[in-house]
Amino acid sequence: MRKYISIFFITLVISFVIFFLGNGFFDGGNFLETTILSVGAVTVFLLSYIIAQVHYLIDLVKKKSTI
């Protein structure tokens, strides 16, 4: 379980860094920027969770196939 939690946090941190670096390049000052950042942050969080779950499922299938 520790492996999957670390995968989740590593992908979360890397995704947020890339997300906010990309946001720095497009500094438009739009009033919808807060909404876009909120939706993007939630998307990054959910995709990090999905990546961790996919790694868990891959390991589970590998373990079942060896039995």
PDB file of C-alpha atoms in Angstrom:
ATOM      1  CA  MET A   1       0.000   0.000   0.000  1.00  0.00           C
ATOM      2  CA  ARG A   2       2.889   2.333   0.740  1.00  0.00           C
ATOM      3  CA  LYS A   3       4.088   1.998  -2.853  1.00  0.00           C
ATOM      4  CA  TYR A   4       0.764   3.192  -4.275  1.00  0.00           C
ATOM      5  CA  ILE A   5       0.512   6.116  -1.866  1.00  0.00           C
ATOM      6  CA  SER A   6       3.976   7.258  -2.893  1.00  0.00           C
ATOM      7  CA  ILE A   7       3.039   6.874  -6.575  1.00  0.00           C
ATOM      8  CA  PHE A   8      -0.035   9.025  -5.919  1.00  0.00           C
ATOM      9  CA  PHE A   9       1.902  11.807  -4.191  1.00  0.00           C
ATOM     10  CA  ILE A  10       4.753  11.780  -6.694  1.00  0.00           C
ATOM     11  CA  THR A  11       2.382  12.115  -9.648  1.00  0.00           C
ATOM     12  CA  LEU A  12       0.388  14.745  -7.760  1.00  0.00           C
ATOM     13  CA  VAL A  13       3.429  16.912  -7.055  1.00  0.00           C
ATOM     14  CA  ILE A  14       4.864  16.555 -10.554  1.00  0.00           C
ATOM     15  CA  SER A  15       1.494  17.325 -12.143  1.00  0.00           C
ATOM     16  CA  PHE A  16       0.951  20.416  -9.997  1.00  0.00           C
ATOM     17  CA  VAL A  17       4.427  21.702 -10.789  1.00  0.00           C
ATOM     18  CA  ILE A  18       3.869  21.247 -14.521  1.00  0.00           C
ATOM     19  CA  PHE A  19       0.364  22.717 -14.237  1.00  0.00           C
ATOM     20  CA  PHE A  20       1.493  25.895 -12.493  1.00  0.00           C
ATOM     21  CA  LEU A  21       4.571  26.293 -14.676  1.00  0.00           C
ATOM     22  CA  GLY A  22       2.321  26.104 -17.719  1.00  0.00           C
ATOM     23  CA  ASN A  23       0.011  28.642 -16.137  1.00  0.00           C
ATOM     24  CA  GLY A  24       2.929  31.046 -15.731  1.00  0.00           C
ATOM     25  CA  PHE A  25       3.522  31.102 -19.479  1.00  0.00           C
ATOM     26  CA  PHE A  26      -0.058  32.130 -20.260  1.00  0.00           C
ATOM     27  CA  ASP A  27      -0.547  35.135 -18.010  1.00  0.00           C
ATOM     28  CA  GLY A  28      -3.641  36.679 -19.527  1.00  0.00           C
ATOM     29  CA  GLY A  29      -5.318  38.158 -16.437  1.00  0.00           C
ATOM     30  CA  ASN A  30      -8.706  36.717 -17.360  1.00  0.00           C
ATOM     31  CA  PHE A  31     -11.385  36.845 -14.647  1.00  0.00           C
ATOM     32  CA  LEU A  32     -12.108  33.157 -15.214  1.00  0.00           C
ATOM     33  CA  GLU A  33      -8.557  32.271 -14.251  1.00  0.00           C
ATOM     34  CA  THR A  34      -9.557  31.243 -10.710  1.00  0.00           C
ATOM     35  CA  THR A  35     -12.210  28.894 -12.027  1.00  0.00           C
ATOM     36  CA  ILE A  36      -9.871  27.392 -14.592  1.00  0.00           C
ATOM     37  CA  LEU A  37      -7.173  26.861 -11.953  1.00  0.00           C
ATOM     38  CA  SER A  38      -9.683  25.215  -9.604  1.00  0.00           C
ATOM     39  CA  VAL A  39     -10.981  22.853 -12.270  1.00  0.00           C
ATOM     40  CA  GLY A  40      -7.425  22.095 -13.381  1.00  0.00           C
ATOM     41  CA  ALA A  41      -6.323  21.355  -9.820  1.00  0.00           C
ATOM     42  CA  VAL A  42      -9.237  18.958  -9.294  1.00  0.00           C
ATOM     43  CA  THR A  43      -8.458  17.280 -12.614  1.00  0.00           C
ATOM     44  CA  VAL A  44      -4.807  16.846 -11.644  1.00  0.00           C
ATOM     45  CA  PHE A  45      -5.836  15.360  -8.291  1.00  0.00           C
ATOM     46  CA  LEU A  46      -8.248  12.874  -9.866  1.00  0.00           C
ATOM     47  CA  LEU A  47      -5.822  11.843 -12.602  1.00  0.00           C
ATOM     48  CA  SER A  48      -3.113  11.220  -9.990  1.00  0.00           C
ATOM     49  CA  TYR A  49      -5.546   8.969  -8.135  1.00  0.00           C
ATOM     50  CA  ILE A  50      -6.378   7.100 -11.345  1.00  0.00           C
ATOM     51  CA  ILE A  51      -2.672   6.597 -12.122  1.00  0.00           C
ATOM     52  CA  ALA A  52      -2.091   5.113  -8.665  1.00  0.00           C
ATOM     53  CA  GLN A  53      -5.093   2.807  -9.086  1.00  0.00           C
ATOM     54  CA  VAL A  54      -3.885   1.635 -12.501  1.00  0.00           C
ATOM     55  CA  HIS A  55      -0.515   0.719 -10.976  1.00  0.00           C
ATOM     56  CA  TYR A  56      -2.352  -1.233  -8.261  1.00  0.00           C
ATOM     57  CA  LEU A  57      -4.448  -3.091 -10.837  1.00  0.00           C
ATOM     58  CA  ILE A  58      -1.405  -3.932 -12.948  1.00  0.00           C
ATOM     59  CA  ASP A  59       0.361  -5.386  -9.915  1.00  0.00           C
ATOM     60  CA  LEU A  60      -2.788  -7.292  -8.944  1.00  0.00           C
ATOM     61  CA  VAL A  61      -3.081  -8.846 -12.409  1.00  0.00           C
ATOM     62  CA  LYS A  62       0.618  -9.760 -12.390  1.00  0.00           C
ATOM     63  CA  LYS A  63       0.206 -11.431  -9.008  1.00  0.00           C
ATOM     64  CA  LYS A  64      -2.860 -13.392 -10.175  1.00  0.00           C
ATOM     65  CA  SER A  65      -1.190 -14.547 -13.368  1.00  0.00           C
ATOM     66  CA  THR A  66       1.759 -16.032 -11.474  1.00  0.00           C
ATOM     67  CA  ILE A  67      -0.529 -18.183  -9.296  1.00  0.00           C
TER      68      ILE A  67
END
